[in-house]
Amino acid sequence: MDHPSLQDISWDEFDEHRDPRPADNGFDQVVERAVSRRGFLSGILAFGSGAAVFGSGVLGSSTSARAQSAGFPFEPIGISTDSDIHVPAGYQWKTLVRWGDPLFSDAANSYSADTGVSLEKSDRVFGENTDGMELFEIEGKEVLVVNSEYANPKINLPAASEGTPRTADEVSLLKNIQGVTVMEIAQDADGYKPVIDSPLNRRITHETQMTIDGPAAGSDLLKTNADPAGLSPKGTMNNCGSGRTLWGTYLTCEENFNGYFGATGSYEVTDGLARYGIGGKSRYAYEKFDDRFDLSTEPNEPNRHGWVTEIDPTNPNSTPVKHTALGRFKHENAEMVTAKDGRVVVYMGDDERGEFIYKYISNDVWVEGGPTQNLLSEGTLYVARFNDDQSGDWLALTPETTGMSVNDILVFSRLAGSKVGATTMDRPEWIAANPLRCEAYCALTNNKNRGVKPNAGGDATPVGGPNPRETNKFGQIVRWRPMSEDHGSDRFTWDLYVMAGNPTAYNNIYAGSENITEGNMFNSPDGMAFDTTGMLWIQTDGNDSNEGDFEGQGNNQMLVGNPETGEIARFLTAPKGAEVTGLCWSLDRKVAFVGIQHPG
Ligand code: FEO
Ligand code: CA
Ligand code: CA
């Protein structure tokens, strides 16, 4: 099947295009099925005893218990449907930086709406489609590191009417405006701005030289014609969520890397390629101009992407490192905490329908000021199984448990997760760990295939557990508490912090959990971060039609949730068409930096 314009569809739709599914279920059928299971579902919603899936304060005794007010130090705002940004009274927003803004004075005024950015300046400006970001203090300076997830070719290449690059130069331009930006920022009378020409400013693109470490580095699976040692990959791609290490470096997470590879000739369709949706036509036609992206000449190049990549923002000449020990999948973000004994723990979601949640634990312990070079290269990768009784297990991915080699486990982690019976989830997006309590939250954004068809590996996606709704269009946030309050434990208990929904349109499970009201409705939770006071900030990337099931939800938004009471309040609304991505705070905590991706 061909598609007229792969550039115009979401990454999620792109995956569906690669993995055709049965025709959509009619609205009536969906409702009928939900109602027909009412006995089971209302057991969760109304009583929550044996199936106490929801946390304390989250579950009321009836729909009338839906709280209308939230105990937050701001007046929650209503929905918006316009093309502006809105925040509560007493707060204001300003633009920090936009795609095409210069990081260096030689790139000043290099963007125009008619022509985009010139190739020569395309890696000297702030990248497009901002996503995960973190702020670092480096020698008293504030340095923001920001992902640029993907490109809109029709905007960047106005001359290419179909949005598909026609020349190698046009491909190079797209490669340059994606990746990662490191930039010093500083305040003047008008707020924060990038510090042009700061020696710390840096662009990392699809061409930046990287290195790779961990058990799979140098394995046959990573060798290419250009890099026969399998140790020197180039580029980091589709940089979605972020993370930060305890030792002050940035983690960029490679998500929908599959869409960058195509084939100009024949190639072997392996289980590995199929499970990751790699093959056929690429999104940006890189393969036509660069053999590196052509499966028929470099079948192993995709194996060099889909990793968590570490960037040292203190040294603009440092070589980013891809960490094979953390597994290869469509990484959303990387949330680092420590186990009780000081080992490093990294929680990670794999954002695709029916894929898994992972955890990495280092062999060595982290000691402040001590060596860190092995902490993300020597350890064990686990995958989560959520049991229906609200217990859960972290299943180690080892040759013994999977029957796979270590190299295969790390490069094809999805296949390994399937072997041990991991729980297929409703698209795991960001994971955030509560700084005040030993627990972690994962946004399960939505999954129209839940209960409808298996994942790309053929694993069943039954309705139940932390994924309780068929054709889940609203999403939910699952949280887990590790046994013995130790992130190093391989056991946990779980509940749902919130199940998004529409209590105006539904009075069944699609209404959402009791902490969803007419006043705070949203769909498709995605970005999440805790602030230092233990409040959970939730950003959405969903249906902003404000129609049908989504009526009353308006544009994408950012809300804040109280983990103790379950209360959730809307703090920010984005322009129509935009997704809210990335969140971090200034050193004085007075300013929040929020990404507005693909505005309007
Ligand atoms: Fe790039 Fe899953 O969001
Ligand atoms: Ca996301
Ligand atoms: Ca998303």
Coordinates of C-alpha atoms and ligand atoms in Angstrom, one line a residue:
M1 CA 0.0 0.0 0.0
D2 CA 1.3 3.4 -0.8
H3 CA 0.5 6.6 1.0
P4 CA 0.3 9.9 -0.8
S5 CA 2.0 11.9 1.9
L6 CA 3.9 10.2 4.7
Q7 CA 5.1 13.6 5.9
D8 CA 1.6 14.7 6.8
I9 CA 0.6 11.9 9.1
S10 CA 1.5 11.5 12.8
W11 CA 4.2 9.1 13.8
D12 CA 1.5 7.0 15.4
E13 CA -0.4 6.9 12.1
F14 CA 2.8 6.1 10.3
D15 CA 3.2 3.0 12.5
E16 CA -0.3 1.9 11.6
H17 CA 0.5 2.4 8.0
R18 CA 3.3 0.0 8.4
D19 CA 1.2 -2.4 10.4
P20 CA -2.3 -2.5 8.8
R21 CA -5.1 -3.2 11.2
P22 CA -8.7 -4.1 10.7
A23 CA -11.1 -1.3 9.9
D24 CA -12.1 1.0 12.7
N25 CA -14.8 -0.1 15.0
G26 CA -18.0 1.9 14.8
F27 CA -18.8 4.2 17.7
D28 CA -21.9 2.2 18.5
Q29 CA -20.1 -1.0 18.7
V30 CA -17.5 0.4 21.1
V31 CA -20.2 1.7 23.5
E32 CA -22.1 -1.5 23.3
R33 CA -19.1 -3.6 24.2
A34 CA -18.3 -1.2 27.1
V35 CA -21.8 -1.4 28.4
S36 CA -22.0 -5.1 28.1
R37 CA -19.1 -5.5 30.5
R38 CA -20.7 -3.1 32.9
G39 CA -20.7 -5.6 35.8
F40 CA -16.9 -5.8 35.7
L41 CA -16.3 -2.2 34.9
S42 CA -18.5 -0.7 37.5
G43 CA -16.8 -3.0 40.0
I44 CA -13.6 -1.1 39.3
L45 CA -15.3 2.3 39.1
A46 CA -17.8 2.3 42.0
F47 CA -16.4 -0.1 44.6
G48 CA -12.7 -0.5 43.9
S49 CA -12.3 -2.9 46.7
G50 CA -11.2 -6.3 45.3
A51 CA -10.3 -4.5 42.1
A52 CA -9.0 -1.3 43.9
V53 CA -7.2 -0.1 40.8
F54 CA -7.4 3.5 41.8
G55 CA -5.4 5.2 44.5
S56 CA -6.7 6.8 47.6
G57 CA -8.6 10.0 46.9
V58 CA -8.9 9.1 43.3
L59 CA -12.0 7.0 43.6
G60 CA -15.2 8.3 44.9
S61 CA -18.3 6.3 45.6
S62 CA -20.4 7.7 42.8
T63 CA -20.1 10.1 39.9
S64 CA -21.5 12.9 42.1
A65 CA -18.3 12.7 44.1
R66 CA -16.4 14.2 41.2
A67 CA -14.6 17.1 42.8
Q68 CA -15.0 20.5 41.1
S69 CA -12.3 22.4 42.8
A70 CA -8.7 21.7 43.3
G71 CA -6.5 22.7 46.1
F72 CA -3.8 24.4 44.1
P73 CA -2.3 27.9 44.6
F74 CA -3.8 29.1 41.3
E75 CA -7.2 29.4 39.7
P76 CA -7.5 26.5 37.2
I77 CA -8.2 27.7 33.7
G78 CA -10.9 26.6 31.3
I79 CA -10.3 24.9 27.9
S80 CA -9.2 26.9 24.9
T81 CA -9.9 26.3 21.2
D82 CA -7.9 29.3 19.9
S83 CA -4.4 29.8 18.6
D84 CA -3.0 31.3 21.7
I85 CA -1.4 30.1 24.9
H86 CA -3.3 30.6 28.2
V87 CA -2.1 30.4 31.8
P88 CA -3.9 31.3 35.1
A89 CA -4.3 34.8 36.4
G90 CA -1.1 36.0 38.0
Y91 CA 1.1 34.1 35.6
Q92 CA 2.4 35.2 32.3
W93 CA 4.1 33.4 29.4
K94 CA 6.8 34.6 27.0
T95 CA 8.6 33.1 24.1
L96 CA 12.1 31.8 25.0
V97 CA 13.2 30.6 21.6
R98 CA 11.5 29.5 18.3
W99 CA 12.6 27.1 15.5
G100 CA 15.0 29.0 13.3
D101 CA 16.2 31.4 16.0
P102 CA 20.0 31.9 15.9
L103 CA 22.3 30.3 18.4
F104 CA 25.3 32.0 16.8
S105 CA 25.5 35.5 15.5
D106 CA 26.5 34.3 12.0
A107 CA 23.0 32.7 11.8
A108 CA 21.1 35.9 12.7
N109 CA 18.0 36.5 10.6
S110 CA 18.6 33.3 8.7
Y111 CA 15.0 32.1 8.9
S112 CA 12.2 33.4 6.7
A113 CA 8.7 32.1 6.3
D114 CA 9.1 32.0 2.5
T115 CA 12.3 30.1 2.4
G116 CA 12.8 28.5 5.8
V117 CA 16.4 28.2 6.8
S118 CA 19.4 27.9 4.5
L119 CA 21.4 24.7 4.5
E120 CA 24.5 26.6 5.6
K121 CA 22.8 27.9 8.7
S122 CA 20.5 25.0 9.4
D123 CA 22.8 23.6 12.2
R124 CA 23.4 27.0 13.7
V125 CA 19.8 27.7 14.7
F126 CA 17.4 26.3 17.2
G127 CA 15.9 23.0 15.9
E128 CA 12.3 22.3 15.0
N129 CA 9.5 20.5 17.0
T130 CA 10.8 20.9 20.5
D131 CA 10.3 18.0 22.9
G132 CA 12.1 16.8 26.0
M133 CA 14.3 19.3 27.7
E134 CA 16.4 19.7 30.9
L135 CA 18.1 22.6 32.5
F136 CA 21.6 22.3 33.9
E137 CA 23.7 24.7 36.0
I138 CA 27.2 24.8 34.5
E139 CA 29.7 27.2 36.1
G140 CA 26.9 29.4 37.4
K141 CA 25.2 29.6 34.0
E142 CA 21.8 28.1 33.1
V143 CA 22.1 25.8 30.1
L144 CA 19.0 24.3 28.5
V145 CA 19.3 21.1 26.5
V146 CA 16.3 20.5 24.2
N147 CA 15.3 17.8 21.8
S148 CA 14.0 18.6 18.3
E149 CA 12.0 15.5 17.5
Y150 CA 11.2 15.6 13.8
A151 CA 10.8 17.9 10.8
N152 CA 7.9 19.3 8.9
P153 CA 9.4 19.1 5.4
K154 CA 6.6 21.2 3.7
I155 CA 7.6 24.1 6.0
N156 CA 11.3 23.6 5.9
L157 CA 11.5 22.9 2.2
P158 CA 8.9 25.3 0.7
A159 CA 10.3 24.6 -2.7
A160 CA 9.6 20.9 -2.5
S161 CA 5.9 21.1 -3.0
E162 CA 5.1 17.5 -1.9
G163 CA 7.3 17.9 1.2
T164 CA 9.7 15.2 0.0
P165 CA 13.4 16.2 -0.3
R166 CA 14.5 16.3 -4.0
T167 CA 18.2 16.6 -3.5
A168 CA 21.0 15.6 -1.1
D169 CA 21.1 19.2 0.1
E170 CA 17.5 19.1 1.1
V171 CA 18.0 15.9 3.0
S172 CA 21.0 17.5 4.8
L173 CA 18.9 20.5 5.8
L174 CA 16.3 18.2 7.4
K175 CA 19.0 16.3 9.2
N176 CA 20.4 19.5 10.6
I177 CA 17.2 21.0 12.0
Q178 CA 16.4 17.8 14.0
G179 CA 18.4 16.4 16.9
V180 CA 19.4 18.2 20.0
T181 CA 20.1 21.9 20.9
V182 CA 22.4 22.8 23.8
M183 CA 22.1 26.5 24.6
E184 CA 23.0 28.8 27.4
I185 CA 20.1 31.0 28.5
A186 CA 20.0 34.2 30.5
Q187 CA 17.4 36.7 31.8
D188 CA 17.1 40.3 30.7
A189 CA 14.2 42.7 31.4
D190 CA 12.1 40.8 28.9
G191 CA 12.7 37.4 30.4
Y192 CA 14.9 34.5 29.4
K193 CA 16.6 34.5 26.0
P194 CA 19.3 32.3 24.4
V195 CA 22.8 33.6 24.9
I196 CA 24.0 34.0 21.3
D197 CA 27.6 32.7 20.7
S198 CA 27.9 31.1 24.2
P199 CA 30.8 28.7 24.1
L200 CA 28.4 26.1 25.4
N201 CA 26.0 26.4 22.5
R202 CA 25.9 23.4 20.3
R203 CA 23.7 21.6 17.8
I204 CA 23.7 17.8 17.6
T205 CA 22.1 16.5 14.4
H206 CA 21.6 13.3 12.4
E207 CA 25.2 13.6 11.3
T208 CA 27.0 14.2 14.6
Q209 CA 29.6 11.6 15.3
M210 CA 28.7 9.4 18.3
T211 CA 30.1 6.4 20.1
I212 CA 28.3 3.4 21.5
D213 CA 29.0 1.4 24.6
G214 CA 27.7 -1.5 26.7
P215 CA 27.5 -5.2 25.9
A216 CA 26.3 -4.9 22.3
A217 CA 28.8 -2.3 21.2
G218 CA 31.0 -3.7 18.4
S219 CA 28.7 -6.7 17.9
D220 CA 28.0 -7.9 14.3
L221 CA 24.5 -6.4 14.6
L222 CA 26.0 -2.9 14.7
K223 CA 28.6 -3.2 12.0
T224 CA 28.2 -1.3 8.7
N225 CA 30.3 -0.6 5.6
A226 CA 31.2 2.8 7.0
D227 CA 31.9 1.5 10.5
P228 CA 33.2 -2.1 10.3
A229 CA 34.0 -2.1 14.0
G230 CA 30.4 -1.2 15.0
L231 CA 31.6 1.4 17.5
S232 CA 31.1 4.8 15.8
P233 CA 27.5 5.5 14.8
K234 CA 26.5 8.8 13.5
G235 CA 23.5 10.9 14.5
T236 CA 20.7 10.7 17.0
M237 CA 17.2 10.7 15.6
N238 CA 13.6 11.4 16.6
N239 CA 14.7 12.7 19.9
C240 CA 11.5 12.5 22.0
G241 CA 11.7 12.6 25.8
S242 CA 14.7 13.3 27.9
G243 CA 16.3 12.4 31.2
R244 CA 19.1 13.6 33.3
T245 CA 21.8 11.7 35.1
L246 CA 22.8 12.1 38.7
W247 CA 26.2 13.3 37.4
G248 CA 24.9 16.2 35.4
T249 CA 24.6 14.9 31.8
Y250 CA 21.6 14.8 29.5
L251 CA 19.9 11.7 28.2
T252 CA 18.1 12.1 24.8
C253 CA 15.7 9.3 23.9
E254 CA 15.5 8.0 20.3
E255 CA 11.9 7.2 19.6
N256 CA 10.4 6.7 16.1
F257 CA 13.8 6.1 14.4
N258 CA 12.2 3.4 12.2
G259 CA 10.6 6.0 10.0
Y260 CA 14.0 7.3 8.7
F261 CA 14.9 4.1 6.9
G262 CA 13.8 2.9 3.5
A263 CA 15.1 0.7 0.7
T264 CA 16.0 1.4 -2.9
G265 CA 16.5 -2.3 -3.6
S266 CA 15.8 -5.6 -2.1
Y267 CA 16.6 -6.5 1.6
E268 CA 15.9 -9.3 3.9
V269 CA 12.8 -8.7 6.1
T270 CA 13.8 -10.1 9.5
D271 CA 11.8 -10.4 12.7
G272 CA 13.8 -7.6 14.1
L273 CA 12.9 -5.2 11.2
A274 CA 9.3 -6.2 11.4
R275 CA 8.8 -5.8 15.1
Y276 CA 10.2 -2.2 14.9
G277 CA 8.2 -1.2 11.8
I278 CA 11.3 -0.8 9.6
G279 CA 11.0 -1.2 5.9
G280 CA 9.3 0.0 2.8
K281 CA 9.1 3.7 2.3
S282 CA 10.7 6.1 4.7
R283 CA 9.2 9.4 5.9
Y284 CA 11.8 11.8 4.4
A285 CA 13.3 9.8 1.6
Y286 CA 16.8 10.0 3.1
E287 CA 17.6 6.6 1.5
K288 CA 17.4 8.0 -2.0
F289 CA 20.4 10.3 -1.3
D290 CA 22.3 8.6 1.6
D291 CA 23.2 4.9 1.5
R292 CA 23.4 5.0 5.3
F293 CA 19.6 5.0 5.4
D294 CA 19.1 2.5 2.6
L295 CA 18.3 -1.0 4.0
S296 CA 19.4 -2.6 0.7
T297 CA 23.0 -1.4 1.3
E298 CA 23.2 -0.9 5.1
P299 CA 20.8 -3.3 6.7
N300 CA 22.4 -2.9 10.1
E301 CA 22.2 0.9 10.3
P302 CA 18.7 0.9 12.0
N303 CA 20.3 -1.2 14.8
R304 CA 22.4 1.8 15.6
H305 CA 19.4 3.9 16.5
G306 CA 16.6 3.5 19.1
W307 CA 18.9 4.0 22.1
V308 CA 19.2 6.3 25.0
T309 CA 22.1 8.6 24.1
E310 CA 24.1 10.6 26.7
I311 CA 25.3 14.1 26.0
D312 CA 27.7 16.1 28.2
P313 CA 26.4 19.7 28.1
T314 CA 29.5 20.9 30.0
N315 CA 31.8 20.1 27.0
P316 CA 30.7 21.2 23.5
N317 CA 33.4 19.0 22.0
S318 CA 32.3 15.8 23.8
T319 CA 31.2 12.8 21.8
P320 CA 27.6 11.6 22.6
V321 CA 27.4 8.0 23.8
K322 CA 24.7 5.6 22.9
H323 CA 24.1 3.1 25.7
T324 CA 23.2 -0.4 24.5
A325 CA 22.8 -1.7 28.1
L326 CA 19.5 0.3 28.3
G327 CA 17.9 -1.6 25.4
R328 CA 16.7 -0.7 22.0
F329 CA 13.1 0.4 21.4
K330 CA 11.1 3.5 20.7
H331 CA 12.4 5.3 23.8
E332 CA 10.1 7.9 25.2
N333 CA 12.1 9.2 28.2
A334 CA 14.6 8.0 30.8
E335 CA 13.8 8.6 34.4
M336 CA 16.9 8.0 36.6
V337 CA 16.6 7.3 40.3
T338 CA 18.7 5.2 42.7
A339 CA 18.1 1.9 44.5
K340 CA 18.4 1.8 48.2
D341 CA 21.9 0.4 47.8
G342 CA 23.0 3.2 45.5
R343 CA 22.7 1.4 42.2
V344 CA 21.4 3.5 39.3
V345 CA 17.8 2.7 38.2
V346 CA 16.4 4.0 34.9
Y347 CA 12.7 3.7 34.0
M348 CA 11.9 3.7 30.3
G349 CA 8.7 3.4 28.2
D350 CA 8.4 2.1 24.7
D351 CA 5.8 4.2 22.9
E352 CA 3.9 2.0 20.5
R353 CA 0.6 0.3 20.9
G354 CA 1.0 -2.9 23.0
E355 CA 4.7 -2.4 23.8
F356 CA 6.4 -2.5 27.2
I357 CA 7.8 -0.6 30.2
Y358 CA 11.4 -1.3 31.0
K359 CA 13.8 -0.7 33.9
Y360 CA 17.6 -0.8 33.9
I361 CA 19.7 -1.3 37.0
S362 CA 23.4 -0.8 37.1
N363 CA 25.9 -3.3 38.5
D364 CA 27.9 -0.6 40.3
V365 CA 26.6 2.0 42.8
W366 CA 26.6 5.7 42.2
V367 CA 28.8 7.7 44.6
E368 CA 28.7 11.5 44.3
G369 CA 32.0 12.5 42.6
G370 CA 32.9 8.9 42.0
P371 CA 33.4 7.2 38.6
T372 CA 30.3 7.0 36.4
Q373 CA 31.6 5.6 33.1
N374 CA 30.2 2.1 33.8
L375 CA 26.9 3.0 35.3
L376 CA 25.0 3.0 32.0
S377 CA 27.0 0.3 30.3
E378 CA 27.1 -2.5 32.9
G379 CA 23.8 -3.6 34.3
T380 CA 20.6 -5.6 33.9
L381 CA 17.6 -4.8 31.7
Y382 CA 14.1 -5.7 33.1
V383 CA 10.6 -5.5 31.6
A384 CA 7.4 -5.0 33.6
R385 CA 4.6 -7.5 34.1
F386 CA 1.5 -6.0 35.7
N387 CA -0.6 -8.7 37.4
D388 CA -4.3 -8.4 37.6
D389 CA -4.1 -8.5 41.5
Q390 CA -2.3 -5.2 41.4
S391 CA 1.1 -6.8 42.0
G392 CA 3.8 -6.5 39.5
D393 CA 7.2 -8.0 38.6
W394 CA 10.3 -6.8 36.9
L395 CA 11.4 -9.7 34.7
A396 CA 15.1 -9.8 33.9
L397 CA 16.0 -10.0 30.3
T398 CA 18.9 -12.5 30.3
P399 CA 20.0 -15.4 28.0
E400 CA 18.5 -17.8 30.6
T401 CA 15.1 -16.1 30.7
T402 CA 14.8 -15.4 27.0
G403 CA 16.9 -18.0 25.2
M404 CA 18.5 -15.1 23.3
S405 CA 22.1 -13.9 23.2
V406 CA 22.9 -10.7 25.2
N407 CA 23.4 -8.8 21.9
D408 CA 20.0 -9.9 20.6
I409 CA 18.4 -9.0 23.9
L410 CA 19.7 -5.5 23.8
V411 CA 19.3 -4.8 20.1
F412 CA 15.9 -6.5 19.8
S413 CA 14.6 -5.8 23.3
R414 CA 11.0 -6.0 22.2
L415 CA 11.5 -9.6 21.1
A416 CA 13.1 -10.3 24.5
G417 CA 10.2 -8.7 26.3
S418 CA 7.7 -10.9 24.4
K419 CA 9.7 -14.0 25.4
V420 CA 9.2 -13.4 29.1
G421 CA 5.6 -12.4 28.9
A422 CA 5.8 -8.7 29.6
T423 CA 2.5 -6.8 29.8
T424 CA 1.5 -5.1 26.6
M425 CA 0.7 -1.5 27.5
D426 CA -1.4 1.4 26.0
R427 CA 1.6 3.2 24.5
P428 CA 4.0 4.0 27.4
E429 CA 5.0 7.7 27.2
W430 CA 6.9 9.6 29.9
I431 CA 7.7 8.0 33.3
A432 CA 8.2 10.3 36.3
A433 CA 9.4 9.3 39.7
N434 CA 8.0 11.1 42.8
P435 CA 10.8 12.9 44.6
L436 CA 9.0 12.6 47.9
R437 CA 7.9 9.0 47.9
C438 CA 9.2 5.8 46.4
E439 CA 6.8 5.5 43.4
A440 CA 6.8 6.1 39.7
Y441 CA 4.1 7.1 37.2
C442 CA 3.8 6.3 33.5
A443 CA 1.5 8.1 31.1
L444 CA -0.3 5.5 28.9
T445 CA -1.4 7.8 26.2
N446 CA -4.1 5.9 24.3
N447 CA -4.4 2.7 22.3
K448 CA -7.1 2.2 19.8
N449 CA -5.9 -1.4 19.3
R450 CA -6.5 -2.4 23.0
G451 CA -8.6 -5.5 22.9
V452 CA -8.8 -5.3 19.2
K453 CA -5.6 -6.7 17.8
P454 CA -2.2 -7.9 19.0
N455 CA 1.0 -5.8 19.1
A456 CA 3.5 -5.9 16.2
G457 CA 5.0 -9.1 17.7
G458 CA 1.7 -10.9 17.9
D459 CA 1.4 -10.5 21.7
A460 CA -2.2 -10.3 22.8
T461 CA -3.5 -7.0 24.1
P462 CA -6.3 -8.1 26.4
V463 CA -8.5 -5.6 28.2
G464 CA -7.7 -5.5 31.9
G465 CA -5.1 -4.6 34.5
P466 CA -3.5 -1.2 33.9
N467 CA -5.1 -1.1 30.5
P468 CA -8.8 -1.5 31.4
R469 CA -10.5 -0.1 28.3
E470 CA -11.1 -1.5 24.9
T471 CA -10.1 0.9 22.0
N472 CA -8.7 3.2 24.7
K473 CA -9.0 6.7 23.2
F474 CA -8.5 8.8 26.4
G475 CA -5.5 7.2 28.1
Q476 CA -4.5 6.7 31.7
I477 CA -1.6 7.1 34.2
V478 CA -0.4 4.0 36.0
R479 CA 1.8 4.2 39.0
W480 CA 3.8 1.6 40.9
R481 CA 5.3 1.4 44.3
P482 CA 8.4 -0.8 44.5
M483 CA 8.5 -3.4 47.3
S484 CA 10.3 -2.3 50.4
E485 CA 10.3 1.3 49.0
D486 CA 13.3 0.3 46.9
H487 CA 13.5 1.1 43.2
G488 CA 16.0 -1.8 43.1
S489 CA 13.3 -4.3 44.0
D490 CA 12.0 -6.7 41.4
R491 CA 8.4 -6.5 42.8
F492 CA 5.9 -3.7 43.1
T493 CA 2.3 -2.9 43.6
W494 CA 0.4 -0.7 41.1
D495 CA -2.8 1.3 40.7
L496 CA -4.1 3.9 38.3
Y497 CA -3.5 7.5 39.3
V498 CA -6.0 8.7 36.8
M499 CA -8.0 7.4 33.9
A500 CA -8.8 10.2 31.5
G501 CA -12.2 10.3 29.9
N502 CA -15.3 12.4 29.3
P503 CA -17.8 12.4 32.1
T504 CA -20.1 14.6 30.1
A505 CA -20.4 12.3 27.2
Y506 CA -20.3 9.0 29.1
N507 CA -21.5 7.5 32.4
N508 CA -19.5 4.3 32.0
I509 CA -15.7 3.5 32.1
Y510 CA -15.1 6.0 29.3
A511 CA -16.2 8.8 31.7
G512 CA -12.8 8.3 33.3
S513 CA -11.9 8.0 37.0
E514 CA -13.5 10.1 39.7
N515 CA -10.7 12.7 39.6
I516 CA -11.8 13.6 36.1
T517 CA -14.4 16.3 36.0
E518 CA -16.1 18.6 33.5
G519 CA -13.6 21.2 34.7
N520 CA -10.3 19.3 34.1
M521 CA -11.0 16.9 31.2
F522 CA -8.2 16.0 28.9
N523 CA -7.1 13.1 26.7
S524 CA -3.8 11.5 25.9
P525 CA -1.4 12.2 28.7
D526 CA 2.2 12.2 27.4
G527 CA 4.8 14.4 29.0
M528 CA 5.2 14.2 32.8
A529 CA 7.5 15.7 35.4
F530 CA 7.4 16.1 39.1
D531 CA 8.3 19.5 40.6
T532 CA 10.3 19.7 43.9
T533 CA 7.1 20.0 45.9
G534 CA 5.9 16.6 44.7
M535 CA 3.3 17.8 42.3
L536 CA 2.9 15.9 39.1
W537 CA 2.7 17.9 35.9
I538 CA 0.9 16.3 33.0
Q539 CA 1.1 17.4 29.4
T540 CA -1.1 16.1 26.6
D541 CA -0.7 15.1 23.0
G542 CA -4.1 14.1 21.9
N543 CA -7.3 14.8 20.0
D544 CA -7.9 18.6 20.1
S545 CA -11.0 18.6 17.9
N546 CA -13.2 19.5 20.9
E547 CA -15.9 17.4 19.2
G548 CA -17.6 14.1 19.9
D549 CA -15.8 12.1 22.6
F550 CA -13.4 15.0 23.0
E551 CA -16.0 17.8 23.4
G552 CA -15.2 19.9 26.4
Q553 CA -11.5 19.0 26.3
G554 CA -10.3 21.7 23.9
N555 CA -6.7 22.2 22.8
N556 CA -3.8 20.2 24.2
Q557 CA -2.9 21.3 27.7
M558 CA -0.8 21.0 30.8
L559 CA -2.3 20.1 34.1
V560 CA -1.0 19.5 37.6
G561 CA -1.9 16.6 39.8
N562 CA -1.7 16.0 43.5
P563 CA -0.5 12.5 44.1
E564 CA -2.0 12.3 47.6
T565 CA -5.5 13.6 46.9
G566 CA -5.8 12.7 43.2
E567 CA -6.9 16.3 42.4
I568 CA -6.0 17.5 39.0
A569 CA -6.2 21.1 37.7
R570 CA -5.6 22.7 34.3
F571 CA -2.7 25.2 34.3
L572 CA -1.9 25.9 30.6
T573 CA -3.6 25.5 27.3
A574 CA -1.7 25.3 24.0
P575 CA -2.5 26.8 20.6
K576 CA -4.8 24.7 18.4
G577 CA -2.9 22.0 16.6
A578 CA 0.0 22.0 19.1
E579 CA 1.2 19.4 21.5
V580 CA 2.6 20.3 24.9
T581 CA 6.1 18.8 25.3
G582 CA 9.0 19.0 27.7
L583 CA 9.1 20.7 31.1
C584 CA 11.8 22.0 33.3
W585 CA 12.4 24.9 35.7
S586 CA 14.8 27.8 36.1
L587 CA 17.4 27.5 38.9
D588 CA 15.3 29.8 41.0
R589 CA 12.2 27.8 40.3
K590 CA 10.3 30.9 39.3
V591 CA 10.1 30.1 35.6
A592 CA 8.9 26.9 34.0
F593 CA 10.1 26.1 30.5
V594 CA 7.4 24.4 28.5
G595 CA 7.6 23.1 24.9
I596 CA 4.9 23.9 22.4
Q597 CA 5.4 21.5 19.5
H598 CA 4.0 22.0 16.0
P599 CA 1.9 25.1 16.9
G600 CA -0.8 25.8 14.4
Ligands
FEO1 FE1 7.5 11.4 20.8 FE2 5.8 9.1 22.3 O1 6.2 10.9 21.9
CA2 CA 5.7 12.2 23.8
CA3 CA 2.3 11.3 22.2

